[in-house]
mmCIF file of C-alpha atoms and ligand atoms in Angstrom:
data_model
loop_
_atom_site.group_PDB
_atom_site.id
_atom_site.type_symbol
_atom_site.label_atom_id
_atom_site.label_comp_id
_atom_site.label_asym_id
_atom_site.label_seq_id
_atom_site.Cartn_x
_atom_site.Cartn_y
_atom_site.Cartn_z
ATOM 1 C CA MET A 1 66.970 96.054 139.813
ATOM 2 C CA GLU A 2 66.342 94.516 143.196
ATOM 3 C CA ARG A 3 68.659 95.146 146.155
ATOM 4 C CA THR A 4 69.265 92.882 149.121
ATOM 5 C CA PHE A 5 71.260 93.110 152.346
ATOM 6 C CA ILE A 6 73.740 90.649 153.834
ATOM 7 C CA ILE A 7 75.891 90.464 156.952
ATOM 8 C CA LEU A 8 79.042 88.350 156.886
ATOM 9 C CA LYS A 9 79.064 87.333 160.538
ATOM 10 C CA ALA A 10 81.852 87.039 163.122
ATOM 11 C CA ASP A 11 82.525 83.370 162.268
ATOM 12 C CA CYS A 12 82.966 84.296 158.591
ATOM 13 C CA LEU A 13 85.553 86.970 159.413
ATOM 14 C CA LEU A 14 87.384 84.945 162.079
ATOM 15 C CA ARG A 15 87.595 81.862 159.845
ATOM 16 C CA GLY A 16 88.977 83.889 156.925
ATOM 17 C CA MET A 17 85.981 83.325 154.636
ATOM 18 C CA ILE A 18 85.034 86.908 153.736
ATOM 19 C CA GLY A 19 86.736 86.727 150.329
ATOM 20 C CA GLU A 20 85.311 83.272 149.583
ATOM 21 C CA VAL A 21 81.737 84.408 150.244
ATOM 22 C CA ILE A 22 81.946 87.749 148.419
ATOM 23 C CA SER A 23 83.585 85.974 145.490
ATOM 24 C CA ARG A 24 80.582 83.635 145.145
ATOM 25 C CA PHE A 25 78.233 86.603 144.807
ATOM 26 C CA GLU A 26 80.545 88.394 142.349
ATOM 27 C CA LYS A 27 80.811 85.259 140.207
ATOM 28 C CA LYS A 28 77.031 84.936 140.192
ATOM 29 C CA GLY A 29 76.897 88.424 138.662
ATOM 30 C CA LEU A 30 75.488 90.370 141.594
ATOM 31 C CA LYS A 31 76.611 93.982 141.749
ATOM 32 C CA ILE A 32 78.169 95.258 144.986
ATOM 33 C CA VAL A 33 76.377 98.501 145.805
ATOM 34 C CA ALA A 34 77.720 99.016 149.344
ATOM 35 C CA VAL A 35 80.259 97.439 151.722
ATOM 36 C CA LYS A 36 80.932 98.339 155.354
ATOM 37 C CA MET A 37 82.888 96.742 158.211
ATOM 38 C CA MET A 38 81.126 97.385 161.502
ATOM 39 C CA LYS A 39 81.211 96.485 165.166
ATOM 40 C CA LEU A 40 77.556 95.860 165.999
ATOM 41 C CA ASP A 41 76.013 96.776 169.361
ATOM 42 C CA ASP A 42 72.875 95.961 171.351
ATOM 43 C CA GLU A 43 71.007 98.947 169.919
ATOM 44 C CA ILE A 44 71.250 97.926 166.249
ATOM 45 C CA LEU A 45 70.880 94.204 167.025
ATOM 46 C CA ASN A 46 67.702 94.744 169.052
ATOM 47 C CA LYS A 47 66.220 96.489 166.014
ATOM 48 C CA HIS A 48 67.570 94.040 163.451
ATOM 49 C CA TYR A 49 66.533 90.905 165.338
ATOM 50 C CA ALA A 50 63.387 92.363 166.992
ATOM 51 C CA HIS A 51 61.336 89.450 165.595
ATOM 52 C CA HIS A 52 63.551 87.021 167.565
ATOM 53 C CA ALA A 53 63.380 88.941 170.893
ATOM 54 C CA GLY A 54 62.266 86.611 173.676
ATOM 55 C CA LYS A 55 63.292 83.437 171.841
ATOM 56 C CA PRO A 56 65.571 81.085 173.802
ATOM 57 C CA PHE A 57 68.539 81.704 171.483
ATOM 58 C CA PHE A 58 68.232 85.526 171.416
ATOM 59 C CA LYS A 59 70.779 86.400 174.148
ATOM 60 C CA ARG A 60 73.290 83.929 172.722
ATOM 61 C CA LEU A 61 72.715 85.312 169.219
ATOM 62 C CA VAL A 62 73.426 88.907 170.314
ATOM 63 C CA GLU A 63 76.601 87.788 172.147
ATOM 64 C CA PHE A 64 77.745 86.002 168.998
ATOM 65 C CA MET A 65 77.020 88.972 166.725
ATOM 66 C CA VAL A 66 79.264 91.278 168.823
ATOM 67 C CA LEU A 67 82.137 88.796 169.098
ATOM 68 C CA ALA A 68 84.056 90.435 166.239
ATOM 69 C CA PRO A 69 83.393 93.015 163.540
ATOM 70 C CA VAL A 70 81.043 92.011 160.740
ATOM 71 C CA VAL A 71 81.030 92.971 157.067
ATOM 72 C CA CYS A 72 77.753 94.314 155.672
ATOM 73 C CA LEU A 73 76.965 94.483 151.972
ATOM 74 C CA VAL A 74 74.169 95.550 149.674
ATOM 75 C CA LEU A 75 73.957 93.410 146.525
ATOM 76 C CA GLU A 76 71.961 94.255 143.424
ATOM 77 C CA GLY A 77 70.611 92.102 140.618
ATOM 78 C CA LYS A 78 67.507 90.611 139.056
ATOM 79 C CA GLY A 79 65.651 88.761 141.850
ATOM 80 C CA ALA A 80 68.566 89.479 144.218
ATOM 81 C CA VAL A 81 66.640 88.735 147.446
ATOM 82 C CA SER A 82 65.667 85.199 146.547
ATOM 83 C CA VAL A 83 68.886 84.437 144.629
ATOM 84 C CA VAL A 84 71.007 85.392 147.666
ATOM 85 C CA ARG A 85 68.763 83.422 150.074
ATOM 86 C CA LYS A 86 69.090 80.319 147.875
ATOM 87 C CA MET A 87 72.862 80.743 147.603
ATOM 88 C CA SER A 88 73.069 81.105 151.416
ATOM 89 C CA GLY A 89 71.147 77.897 152.197
ATOM 90 C CA VAL A 90 68.788 77.204 155.111
ATOM 91 C CA THR A 91 69.511 78.667 158.582
ATOM 92 C CA ASN A 92 70.724 75.408 160.108
ATOM 93 C CA SER A 93 73.999 74.824 158.262
ATOM 94 C CA ARG A 94 73.839 71.102 159.014
ATOM 95 C CA GLU A 95 70.682 70.907 156.905
ATOM 96 C CA ALA A 96 71.890 73.292 154.182
ATOM 97 C CA GLU A 97 72.402 71.792 150.723
ATOM 98 C CA PRO A 98 75.952 71.266 149.448
ATOM 99 C CA GLY A 99 76.738 74.044 146.987
ATOM 100 C CA THR A 100 75.208 76.679 149.265
ATOM 101 C CA ILE A 101 77.384 78.933 151.431
ATOM 102 C CA ARG A 102 76.167 77.414 154.706
ATOM 103 C CA GLY A 103 76.086 73.907 153.252
ATOM 104 C CA ASP A 104 79.714 74.157 152.157
ATOM 105 C CA LEU A 105 81.282 76.272 154.896
ATOM 106 C CA SER A 106 79.509 75.699 158.216
ATOM 107 C CA LEU A 107 78.126 73.071 160.597
ATOM 108 C CA SER A 108 76.209 75.357 162.949
ATOM 109 C CA MET A 109 72.727 76.817 163.400
ATOM 110 C CA GLN A 110 74.076 79.975 165.054
ATOM 111 C CA SER A 111 77.542 80.398 163.539
ATOM 112 C CA ASN A 112 76.100 80.146 160.054
ATOM 113 C CA ILE A 113 78.409 82.580 158.212
ATOM 114 C CA ILE A 114 75.817 84.911 156.705
ATOM 115 C CA HIS A 115 72.590 86.778 157.308
ATOM 116 C CA ALA A 116 70.519 87.539 154.184
ATOM 117 C CA SER A 117 67.264 89.514 154.004
ATOM 118 C CA ASP A 118 64.219 87.236 153.730
ATOM 119 C CA SER A 119 62.028 89.501 151.558
ATOM 120 C CA LEU A 120 62.177 92.705 149.531
ATOM 121 C CA GLU A 121 60.365 94.571 152.314
ATOM 122 C CA THR A 122 62.859 93.339 154.932
ATOM 123 C CA ALA A 123 65.780 94.174 152.619
ATOM 124 C CA LYS A 124 64.591 97.791 152.325
ATOM 125 C CA LYS A 125 64.298 98.087 156.130
ATOM 126 C CA GLU A 126 67.677 96.436 156.782
ATOM 127 C CA ILE A 127 69.503 98.544 154.162
ATOM 128 C CA LYS A 128 68.106 101.687 155.870
ATOM 129 C CA LEU A 129 69.135 100.406 159.299
ATOM 130 C CA TYR A 130 72.762 99.734 158.332
ATOM 131 C CA PHE A 131 73.555 102.264 155.591
ATOM 132 C CA LYS A 132 73.131 105.992 155.000
ATOM 133 C CA ASP A 133 71.996 107.057 151.495
ATOM 134 C CA GLY A 134 75.494 108.330 150.628
ATOM 135 C CA GLU A 135 77.020 104.918 151.352
ATOM 136 C CA LEU A 136 75.108 103.239 148.499
ATOM 137 C CA PHE A 137 76.748 103.594 145.078
ATOM 138 C CA ASN A 138 75.075 103.788 141.668
ATOM 139 C CA TYR A 139 77.400 102.873 138.805
ATOM 140 C CA ASP A 140 77.138 101.119 135.441
ATOM 141 C CA LEU A 141 78.350 97.581 134.930
ATOM 142 C CA PRO A 142 78.898 97.341 131.136
ATOM 143 C CA ILE A 143 78.856 93.538 131.488
ATOM 144 C CA TYR A 144 75.120 93.685 132.321
ATOM 145 C CA LYS A 145 74.348 93.603 128.585
ATOM 146 C CA PHE A 146 75.979 90.155 128.378
ATOM 147 C CA GLN A 147 74.548 88.986 131.694
ATOM 148 C CA TYR A 148 70.897 89.737 131.037
ATOM 149 C CA ALA A 149 68.465 89.689 128.096
ATOM 150 C CA ASN A 150 67.206 93.136 127.054
ATOM 151 C CA ASP A 151 63.755 92.547 128.537
ATOM 152 C CA GLU A 152 65.337 91.606 131.880
ATOM 153 C CA LEU A 153 67.078 94.989 132.039
ATOM 154 C CA GLU A 154 63.866 97.029 131.628
HETATM 155 P P1 LIG S 1 69.990 84.677 160.683
HETATM 156 O O1 LIG S 1 69.594 84.312 159.288
HETATM 157 O O2 LIG S 1 70.909 85.832 160.862
HETATM 158 O O3 LIG S 1 68.665 84.928 161.566
HETATM 159 C C1 LIG S 1 68.647 84.761 162.967
HETATM 160 C C2 LIG S 1 69.899 84.111 163.490
HETATM 161 O O4 LIG S 1 69.786 83.539 164.777
HETATM 162 C C3 LIG S 1 70.231 82.929 162.590
HETATM 163 O O5 LIG S 1 70.697 83.393 161.333
HETATM 164 C C4 LIG S 1 71.232 82.185 163.457
HETATM 165 O O6 LIG S 1 72.529 82.753 163.384
HETATM 166 C C5 LIG S 1 70.719 82.453 164.885
HETATM 167 N N1 LIG S 1 70.056 81.302 165.526
HETATM 168 C C6 LIG S 1 70.543 80.634 166.571
HETATM 169 N N2 LIG S 1 69.702 79.685 166.965
HETATM 170 C C7 LIG S 1 68.636 79.743 166.155
HETATM 171 C C8 LIG S 1 67.415 79.007 166.060
HETATM 172 N N3 LIG S 1 67.133 78.007 166.923
HETATM 173 N N4 LIG S 1 66.555 79.346 165.083
HETATM 174 C C9 LIG S 1 66.836 80.364 164.225
HETATM 175 N N5 LIG S 1 67.976 81.104 164.275
HETATM 176 C C10 LIG S 1 68.875 80.788 165.226
#
């Protein structure tokens, strides 16, 4: 099963939306493999957002990401990376479709509630950056046999 990484950002925590967002992923059937509340710093953000370094919004983005603690999760499921990206909606919340997390809960490009890995390769890197091996949990969800067809579980 595929794993992806999300950050519930400062605006999500400060607006009291952590439960709302996690609940959407639970209802979808994604398995929570890891959860951690963290205060981010320049060191981890420079690595995480290295591809945005030098862009006009970079300094503002880092300031926003350290405004309050964030909640990081690893979610598991069939096609988890693309499912979670679709559920999150496009980066600019004003353009995000209704029904998506950003489309329903935010009006901002920067304060857009959630970060979600954009590919399987990125997810692997981001999970390693934020979590130690022992912080990821393997456990059975008996409900999987009702959630997926047999061939989807192979
Ligand atoms: P995220 O998916 O975490 O990836 C980079 C973040 O930078 C993005 O969500 C936004 O929070 C923030 N951001 C602010 N301005 C921009 C912009 N002009 N383009 C892309 N991302 C932006």
